Coordinates of C-alpha atoms in Angstrom, one line a residue:
M1 CA -35.1 30.2 -16.7
Q2 CA -35.4 33.0 -14.3
S3 CA -35.1 30.5 -11.3
K4 CA -31.7 29.2 -12.7
L5 CA -30.6 32.6 -12.9
D6 CA -31.4 33.3 -9.3
L7 CA -29.9 30.1 -8.3
Y8 CA -26.6 31.2 -10.2
Q9 CA -26.7 34.6 -8.4
R10 CA -27.4 32.9 -5.1
V11 CA -24.4 30.1 -5.5
T12 CA -21.5 32.4 -7.1
P13 CA -21.1 34.3 -3.7
L14 CA -20.8 31.3 -1.6
A15 CA -17.7 30.3 -4.3
G16 CA -16.3 33.6 -3.8
L17 CA -17.0 34.3 -7.5
G18 CA -17.1 37.4 -8.7
I19 CA -19.0 38.0 -12.1
F20 CA -18.8 41.0 -14.4
E21 CA -19.9 41.8 -18.0
R22 CA -19.7 44.8 -20.2
N23 CA -22.3 45.0 -22.9
F24 CA -20.9 47.2 -25.6
F25 CA -24.5 47.0 -27.4
S26 CA -26.5 48.2 -24.6
G27 CA -23.9 50.2 -22.7
E28 CA -24.4 48.5 -19.7
F29 CA -21.7 47.3 -17.0
Y30 CA -22.5 44.7 -14.6
W31 CA -20.8 43.7 -11.0
N32 CA -22.2 41.1 -8.6
S33 CA -21.8 41.8 -4.9
V34 CA -18.6 39.5 -4.7
I35 CA -16.2 41.9 -6.9
R36 CA -17.7 44.9 -5.1
K37 CA -16.4 43.1 -1.8
I38 CA -13.1 42.3 -3.4
L39 CA -12.7 45.8 -4.4
D40 CA -13.7 47.3 -1.1
V41 CA -16.5 49.5 -2.9
D42 CA -20.2 49.9 -1.3
E43 CA -23.4 48.5 -3.1
N44 CA -24.1 51.7 -4.8
F45 CA -20.9 52.1 -6.8
S46 CA -21.7 52.1 -10.4
P47 CA -18.6 51.0 -12.3
Q48 CA -17.5 51.9 -15.7
L49 CA -14.8 50.0 -17.7
E50 CA -12.0 52.4 -17.9
E51 CA -12.9 53.5 -14.2
S52 CA -12.6 49.7 -13.0
L53 CA -9.2 49.2 -14.8
K54 CA -7.7 51.8 -12.4
F55 CA -8.1 49.3 -9.6
Y56 CA -5.4 47.2 -11.2
K57 CA -1.7 47.8 -10.1
N58 CA -0.9 47.6 -14.0
P59 CA -4.2 48.6 -16.0
Q60 CA -2.5 47.9 -19.2
E61 CA -2.1 44.2 -18.6
V62 CA -6.0 44.2 -17.9
R63 CA -6.3 46.0 -21.6
E64 CA -4.2 43.6 -23.3
L65 CA -6.0 40.6 -21.9
I66 CA -9.3 42.3 -23.0
D67 CA -7.7 42.7 -26.5
L68 CA -6.5 39.1 -26.8
A69 CA -9.7 37.6 -25.7
I70 CA -11.3 39.6 -28.5
H71 CA -8.9 38.9 -31.1
T72 CA -8.8 35.3 -30.4
Q73 CA -12.2 34.6 -29.4
V74 CA -10.8 32.3 -26.7
P75 CA -11.2 32.7 -22.9
Q76 CA -8.0 34.4 -21.3
T77 CA -7.0 34.2 -17.6
K78 CA -4.2 35.6 -15.7
R79 CA -3.2 36.4 -12.1
L80 CA -3.1 40.4 -11.4
E81 CA -2.3 42.5 -8.2
L82 CA -4.9 45.0 -7.8
I83 CA -5.4 48.1 -4.9
T84 CA -8.7 48.5 -3.4
A85 CA -10.7 51.2 -2.4
K86 CA -9.5 50.9 1.0
N87 CA -5.8 51.0 -0.3
D88 CA -5.1 47.4 0.5
L89 CA -3.3 45.1 -2.0
K90 CA -5.0 42.0 -3.4
W91 CA -4.3 39.2 -5.7
V92 CA -6.9 38.2 -7.9
T93 CA -7.4 35.6 -10.8
I94 CA -9.4 37.1 -13.8
W95 CA -11.0 35.3 -16.6
I96 CA -12.4 37.0 -19.6
Q97 CA -14.4 35.8 -22.7
A98 CA -15.6 38.0 -25.5
D99 CA -18.6 37.5 -27.8
V100 CA -17.8 38.8 -31.4
L101 CA -20.2 39.2 -34.1
D102 CA -19.3 40.0 -37.5
G103 CA -15.7 41.1 -36.3
K104 CA -17.6 43.4 -34.0
C105 CA -17.0 42.6 -30.2
M106 CA -20.6 42.8 -28.7
R107 CA -19.6 42.2 -25.0
I108 CA -16.9 41.0 -22.5
Y109 CA -17.8 39.1 -19.5
G110 CA -16.0 37.0 -16.9
T111 CA -14.9 36.3 -13.2
L112 CA -12.9 37.7 -10.6
Q113 CA -11.5 35.6 -7.6
D114 CA -9.6 36.7 -4.8
I115 CA -6.8 34.6 -4.4
T116 CA -4.4 36.7 -1.9
K117 CA -4.5 34.2 0.7
E118 CA -3.4 31.5 -1.3
I119 CA -0.6 33.7 -2.8
K120 CA 0.4 34.8 0.5
L121 CA 0.6 30.9 1.4
Q122 CA 2.5 30.1 -1.6
R123 CA 5.2 32.7 -0.7
L124 CA 5.4 31.7 2.5
L125 CA 5.8 28.1 1.6
E126 CA 8.3 29.4 -0.8
E127 CA 10.0 31.6 1.7
R128 CA 10.2 28.7 3.9
E129 CA 11.8 26.3 1.2
M130 CA 14.3 28.9 0.5
R131 CA 15.2 29.2 4.0
F132 CA 15.3 25.5 4.2
S133 CA 17.5 25.2 1.0
K134 CA 20.0 27.8 2.3
A135 CA 20.2 26.1 5.8
F136 CA 20.5 22.6 3.7
D137 CA 23.0 23.7 1.3
H138 CA 25.4 25.7 3.6
A139 CA 24.9 23.6 6.7
P140 CA 28.4 22.7 8.6
I141 CA 27.3 19.1 8.8
G142 CA 26.3 16.7 6.0
M143 CA 22.6 16.7 5.2
A144 CA 20.6 14.5 2.5
L145 CA 17.1 13.9 1.3
V146 CA 16.9 10.2 0.6
S147 CA 14.1 8.4 -1.1
L148 CA 12.2 5.7 -0.1
Q149 CA 14.0 3.4 -2.0
G150 CA 17.6 4.5 -0.9
G151 CA 18.2 6.9 -3.7
W152 CA 19.6 10.4 -3.4
I153 CA 17.3 13.3 -3.8
K154 CA 19.3 16.0 -2.4
V155 CA 22.7 16.4 -0.7
N156 CA 24.5 19.4 0.2
R157 CA 28.2 20.3 0.1
S158 CA 29.5 19.4 3.3
L159 CA 28.3 15.9 2.8
C160 CA 30.0 15.8 -0.6
N161 CA 33.3 17.2 1.3
L162 CA 33.3 15.0 4.2
L163 CA 33.4 11.8 2.0
G164 CA 35.6 13.3 -0.9
Y165 CA 33.4 13.6 -3.8
D166 CA 31.9 16.3 -5.9
E167 CA 28.1 16.3 -6.1
E168 CA 28.1 14.6 -9.6
G169 CA 30.4 11.8 -8.4
F170 CA 28.6 11.3 -5.3
L171 CA 25.0 10.9 -6.9
Q172 CA 26.4 8.0 -8.6
H173 CA 26.5 6.0 -5.7
T174 CA 23.8 4.7 -3.0
F175 CA 24.1 5.3 0.7
Q176 CA 24.6 1.5 0.8
D177 CA 27.7 1.9 -1.4
F178 CA 29.3 4.6 1.3
T179 CA 28.2 2.1 4.2
H180 CA 30.6 0.0 6.0
P181 CA 29.1 -3.5 5.7
E182 CA 29.1 -4.3 9.4
D183 CA 26.7 -1.2 9.8
L184 CA 24.6 -1.5 6.9
D185 CA 22.1 -4.1 8.6
S186 CA 21.5 -1.7 11.8
D187 CA 20.7 1.1 9.4
L188 CA 18.6 -0.6 7.1
K189 CA 16.5 -2.2 10.0
Q190 CA 15.7 1.0 11.6
L191 CA 14.8 2.8 8.1
Q192 CA 12.2 -0.1 8.2
E193 CA 11.0 0.8 11.9
L194 CA 10.7 4.5 10.4
L195 CA 8.5 3.2 7.4
H196 CA 6.5 1.1 9.6
G197 CA 5.8 3.8 12.5
T198 CA 7.5 2.0 15.2
I199 CA 9.9 4.8 15.8
N200 CA 9.8 8.5 14.9
T201 CA 13.6 9.1 14.3
Y202 CA 16.9 7.4 15.0
S203 CA 20.2 7.9 15.9
M204 CA 23.4 5.5 15.3
E205 CA 27.3 5.8 15.0
K206 CA 28.4 4.2 11.9
R207 CA 31.1 4.1 9.5
Y208 CA 31.6 5.4 6.0
F209 CA 34.1 4.8 3.3
H210 CA 35.9 7.9 2.1
H211 CA 36.8 8.3 -1.5
D212 CA 40.3 7.5 -0.9
G213 CA 39.3 4.5 0.9
R214 CA 39.8 5.4 4.6
I215 CA 37.0 5.0 7.2
I216 CA 35.2 8.0 8.4
W217 CA 33.2 7.7 11.5
A218 CA 30.1 9.6 11.6
L219 CA 26.9 10.2 14.0
L220 CA 23.7 9.7 11.7
N221 CA 20.5 11.2 12.6
V222 CA 17.3 10.2 10.6
S223 CA 13.6 11.2 10.4
L224 CA 11.0 10.6 7.7
V225 CA 9.1 13.3 6.4
H226 CA 5.3 12.6 5.5
D227 CA 2.7 14.7 3.5
E228 CA -0.6 16.4 4.9
F229 CA -2.1 12.6 4.8
G230 CA 0.5 11.0 6.4
V231 CA 1.9 9.3 3.7
P232 CA 5.8 8.9 3.8
L233 CA 7.8 11.0 1.3
Y234 CA 11.3 10.9 2.0
F235 CA 14.0 10.5 4.8
V236 CA 16.0 13.4 6.2
S237 CA 19.5 12.4 7.1
Q238 CA 22.1 14.5 9.1
I239 CA 25.7 13.1 9.2
K240 CA 28.1 14.6 11.7
D241 CA 31.9 13.5 11.5
I242 CA 32.8 12.3 14.8
T243 CA 36.1 10.5 13.2
E244 CA 38.4 12.8 16.0
R245 CA 36.1 12.0 18.9
K246 CA 36.5 8.0 18.2
K247 CA 40.3 8.6 18.0
N248 CA 40.0 10.2 21.2
S249 CA 37.7 7.9 22.7
E250 CA 40.2 5.3 21.8
I251 CA 43.2 7.2 23.4
I252 CA 40.9 7.5 26.7
R253 CA 40.3 3.6 26.5
G254 CA 44.1 3.0 25.7
Q255 CA 45.0 5.2 28.6
N256 CA 42.5 3.6 30.8
S257 CA 43.4 0.0 30.0
R258 CA 47.3 1.2 30.7
L259 CA 46.3 2.5 34.0
L260 CA 44.4 -0.9 34.9
N261 CA 47.3 -2.6 34.0
F262 CA 49.7 -0.3 36.2
A263 CA 47.5 -0.5 39.0
H264 CA 47.6 -4.3 38.8
I265 CA 51.1 -4.4 38.5
V266 CA 51.9 -2.4 41.5
S267 CA 48.9 -4.3 43.8
H268 CA 49.8 -7.8 42.7
N269 CA 53.7 -7.8 41.8
L270 CA 54.4 -5.5 45.0
R271 CA 52.6 -8.1 46.8
S272 CA 54.3 -10.8 45.4
H273 CA 57.6 -9.2 46.4
T274 CA 56.5 -8.2 50.0
G275 CA 54.7 -11.8 50.6
N276 CA 57.8 -13.6 49.4
I277 CA 60.5 -11.4 51.5
Q278 CA 58.1 -11.8 54.5
M279 CA 58.0 -15.5 54.1
L280 CA 61.8 -15.7 53.9
T281 CA 62.0 -13.1 56.7
N282 CA 59.9 -15.7 58.9
M283 CA 62.2 -18.7 57.4
I284 CA 65.3 -17.0 58.8
I285 CA 63.7 -16.2 62.0
T286 CA 62.8 -19.6 62.7
E287 CA 65.7 -21.5 61.2
D288 CA 68.2 -23.1 63.6
D289 CA 70.8 -24.0 61.0
R290 CA 73.3 -21.2 60.5
D291 CA 74.4 -22.5 57.0
E292 CA 70.4 -22.5 55.8
Q293 CA 69.9 -19.2 57.1
M294 CA 72.7 -17.7 55.4
N295 CA 71.3 -19.4 52.3
L296 CA 68.1 -17.7 53.3
I297 CA 69.5 -14.3 53.7
K298 CA 71.0 -14.4 50.5
M299 CA 68.0 -15.5 48.8
L300 CA 66.3 -12.5 50.7
N301 CA 68.9 -10.4 49.0
V302 CA 68.1 -11.6 45.8
N303 CA 64.6 -10.7 46.0
A304 CA 65.4 -7.3 47.5
G305 CA 67.1 -6.6 44.4
N306 CA 64.3 -8.0 42.2
L307 CA 61.9 -5.7 44.4
L308 CA 64.3 -2.6 43.2
D309 CA 64.2 -3.6 39.5
T310 CA 60.5 -3.9 39.7
L311 CA 60.1 -0.5 41.0
S312 CA 62.5 0.7 38.3
N313 CA 60.3 -0.9 35.6
L314 CA 57.2 0.7 37.0
N315 CA 59.0 4.0 36.6
E316 CA 59.7 3.3 32.8
I317 CA 56.0 2.4 32.4
V318 CA 55.0 5.8 33.6
K319 CA 57.6 7.5 31.2
V320 CA 56.3 5.3 28.6
H321 CA 52.7 6.5 29.0
D322 CA 53.8 10.1 28.9
N323 CA 55.6 9.9 25.9
G324 CA 53.2 7.7 24.1
Q325 CA 55.4 5.0 23.2
A326 CA 55.1 1.1 23.4
G327 CA 57.8 0.5 26.1
K328 CA 59.1 -2.8 24.1
V329 CA 62.9 -3.5 24.7
S330 CA 64.6 -6.9 24.0
V331 CA 64.5 -9.2 27.0
R332 CA 66.0 -12.8 27.6
L333 CA 63.0 -14.7 28.1
E334 CA 65.2 -17.5 30.2
Q335 CA 66.3 -14.5 32.5
E336 CA 63.2 -13.1 33.0
V337 CA 61.7 -16.3 33.9
Q338 CA 64.3 -17.0 36.3
R339 CA 63.7 -13.8 38.1
V340 CA 60.4 -14.3 38.7
I341 CA 60.9 -17.6 39.8
D342 CA 63.3 -15.9 42.5
I343 CA 60.5 -13.7 43.4
L344 CA 58.3 -16.7 44.1
S345 CA 61.2 -18.6 45.6
A346 CA 59.7 -18.8 49.2
T347 CA 56.4 -20.1 48.2
I348 CA 57.8 -22.5 45.8
M349 CA 60.1 -23.9 48.8
Q350 CA 57.1 -23.5 51.0
S351 CA 55.0 -25.8 48.6
E352 CA 57.7 -27.9 47.7
A353 CA 57.1 -27.5 43.9
Q354 CA 59.1 -28.6 41.5
V355 CA 60.0 -26.2 38.5
D356 CA 61.6 -27.2 35.1
I357 CA 62.8 -24.3 33.0
I358 CA 63.5 -25.2 29.3
I359 CA 64.5 -22.3 27.3
A360 CA 67.5 -21.3 25.8
K361 CA 69.6 -18.9 27.3
D362 CA 69.9 -16.7 24.1
L363 CA 66.2 -16.8 23.2
S364 CA 64.9 -13.0 23.3
V365 CA 61.8 -11.2 22.7
E366 CA 60.7 -7.6 22.3
F367 CA 58.7 -6.8 25.4
N368 CA 57.9 -4.6 28.2
P369 CA 59.4 -5.9 31.1
A370 CA 57.1 -5.0 33.7
Y371 CA 54.2 -6.5 31.6
L372 CA 56.2 -9.8 31.1
E373 CA 56.8 -9.8 34.5
S374 CA 53.3 -9.2 35.4
I375 CA 52.2 -11.9 33.1
L376 CA 54.8 -14.5 34.4
I377 CA 53.7 -13.6 38.2
N378 CA 50.1 -14.2 37.2
L379 CA 50.5 -17.5 35.2
I380 CA 52.9 -19.1 37.9
S381 CA 51.6 -17.9 41.1
N382 CA 48.0 -19.6 39.8
T383 CA 49.8 -22.9 39.9
F384 CA 50.0 -22.7 43.7
K385 CA 46.6 -20.9 44.1
Y386 CA 45.2 -23.8 42.4
R387 CA 47.1 -26.7 43.2
H388 CA 45.7 -30.3 43.3
P389 CA 45.2 -31.1 46.6
D390 CA 46.6 -34.9 45.9
R391 CA 50.0 -33.9 44.4
T392 CA 53.2 -31.7 44.7
P393 CA 52.8 -28.8 42.2
R394 CA 54.9 -29.1 39.3
I395 CA 55.7 -26.4 36.6
I396 CA 57.1 -26.7 33.3
I397 CA 58.0 -23.5 31.5
T398 CA 59.4 -23.9 27.8
A399 CA 59.8 -21.6 25.0
K400 CA 60.8 -22.1 21.4
K401 CA 61.5 -20.2 18.3
T402 CA 59.4 -21.0 15.1
P403 CA 60.1 -19.2 11.6
S404 CA 57.7 -16.3 12.4
Q405 CA 57.3 -15.9 16.2
V406 CA 58.5 -17.2 19.6
L407 CA 56.2 -19.4 21.8
L408 CA 56.2 -19.5 25.6
S409 CA 54.2 -22.1 27.5
V410 CA 53.8 -22.4 31.3
Q411 CA 52.1 -25.8 32.1
D412 CA 51.2 -27.0 35.7
N413 CA 49.6 -30.1 37.2
G414 CA 47.0 -28.3 39.1
L415 CA 43.1 -28.6 39.2
G416 CA 42.8 -27.8 35.5
I417 CA 39.7 -25.7 34.0
D418 CA 36.6 -27.0 32.0
L419 CA 37.2 -25.2 29.0
N420 CA 34.0 -26.8 27.3
L421 CA 32.2 -25.0 30.3
H422 CA 34.4 -22.0 30.8
G423 CA 36.4 -21.3 27.6
H424 CA 34.4 -18.5 26.4
K425 CA 35.1 -16.7 29.8
L426 CA 38.3 -17.9 30.6
F427 CA 39.8 -14.3 30.1
G428 CA 37.0 -12.5 31.1
M429 CA 36.9 -9.8 33.9
Y430 CA 35.8 -11.1 37.4
K431 CA 35.5 -14.5 36.3
T432 CA 36.7 -17.0 38.5
F433 CA 36.5 -20.9 38.2
H434 CA 37.7 -22.4 41.5
R435 CA 37.0 -21.2 45.1
H436 CA 40.0 -19.5 46.7
P437 CA 40.0 -16.6 49.1
D438 CA 42.4 -14.6 46.9
A439 CA 40.6 -15.3 43.7
R440 CA 39.5 -11.7 42.2
G441 CA 38.6 -12.9 38.6
M442 CA 41.3 -10.0 37.6
G443 CA 44.6 -12.0 36.9
L444 CA 43.9 -13.7 33.2
F445 CA 41.9 -10.9 32.4
L446 CA 44.9 -8.6 32.7
V447 CA 47.3 -11.0 31.4
K448 CA 45.4 -11.2 28.2
N449 CA 45.2 -7.3 28.0
Q450 CA 49.0 -7.2 28.3
V451 CA 50.1 -9.9 26.1
E452 CA 47.7 -8.0 23.3
A453 CA 48.7 -4.8 24.3
M454 CA 52.4 -5.7 23.2
G455 CA 50.8 -7.2 20.0
G456 CA 50.9 -10.9 21.2
R457 CA 48.4 -13.7 21.5
I458 CA 47.5 -16.1 24.4
W459 CA 45.3 -19.2 24.6
A460 CA 45.0 -22.1 27.0
E461 CA 44.7 -26.1 27.0
S462 CA 43.4 -27.7 30.1
E463 CA 41.6 -30.7 31.6
P464 CA 39.9 -30.8 34.5
G465 CA 42.0 -32.7 37.2
T466 CA 45.1 -33.1 35.0
G467 CA 46.5 -29.4 34.7
T468 CA 46.4 -26.5 32.6
T469 CA 48.9 -25.1 29.9
F470 CA 48.8 -21.3 29.0
T471 CA 50.9 -20.5 25.8
I472 CA 51.8 -17.0 24.8
E473 CA 52.6 -16.1 21.3
F474 CA 55.1 -13.2 21.0
E475 CA 54.8 -10.7 17.9

């Protein structure tokens, strides 16, 4: 029995467990060395019950705990603050048991354990949690804690405001409900990669549905929180509204597209004008017939006038871009087609091409004149660029009005294009399908760009060795 007591007295210090006993029958008061260490007193300190209570910040709490243990004869425990002999503040857990015989307390005994480190750690965690909660709740961007199953654990006010809900209404939906269907698969795929540990975090631009139905563009950043054993707990999502930034990006892309169109019109159309004028000039110089010379001079004068019109249209494009307007006006198709034929008249004469225009004189469309000129010059000049070597070029330009739109077609008998092979990239940038020294792969790309900028549509039908027909559908 004595050996067990010795073992007990040796083990309790290892556990940091202080032991005390107050025997009311013998008057003895016992502390082990752990309690003396907790209270910062030396080994010779002789405790008395009332004197020991003075170490506690609130001695009355201990007295009440002792009385409760005696009265109920049930063990009592409590966390208490005490001030040591060295004036240090410590937290302890006290456990008290009373032995009562015939209604009289014979002794009280129990344990005392220093939990100061645990309390400080707990308060540190609570403080961090409070700071996180404040930062979370008042963050200027949307924040959410999301369960591994996709449910909301916590959302902040900014996120609710971003999507137009109060918190109660927001929590009735999952994040899948708010996500645009086209962005959902990418989001879910990256969530799985987070869970499997293949990535540590991810960012993506995605679309959310606002309460009123409009689309909100947001930058989403997601990370995964684990416990101390590495087990996933929940996702932390940060959602920043980038709708205005996306709108500005669209504006910039539109401006760049218009700039590309403008640069192409300047380089391509003016080159067509100057090339035609140069050819007419050379023909005038080498022509001996006086009547034919006069006819060529008249054609030269018409082309000079067309050049001035083109410059005027280019000036209008600049004004349109400055004002942010569409630049559409009513234009008569037959007149505009004939104007482009005049611009290319020298090339047509030199190639002996046959041009048929089948368009009603009063047929009009709403379109940008400079864009229409550029489109027609591209499509018609391609006829000569990619003419078949074994036949004279022929161009048939037709237009018809349907109940819902106007269709304009430019048909040639040139080399044609294998649409099964090249159809998917026909209107791509820098795509060429025949060898030609002037081929740059920009013409059809810009034609499509210009048609769609005006709300129209273009497509092609072609057979290699037979020819190609381009059709434009005007809005």
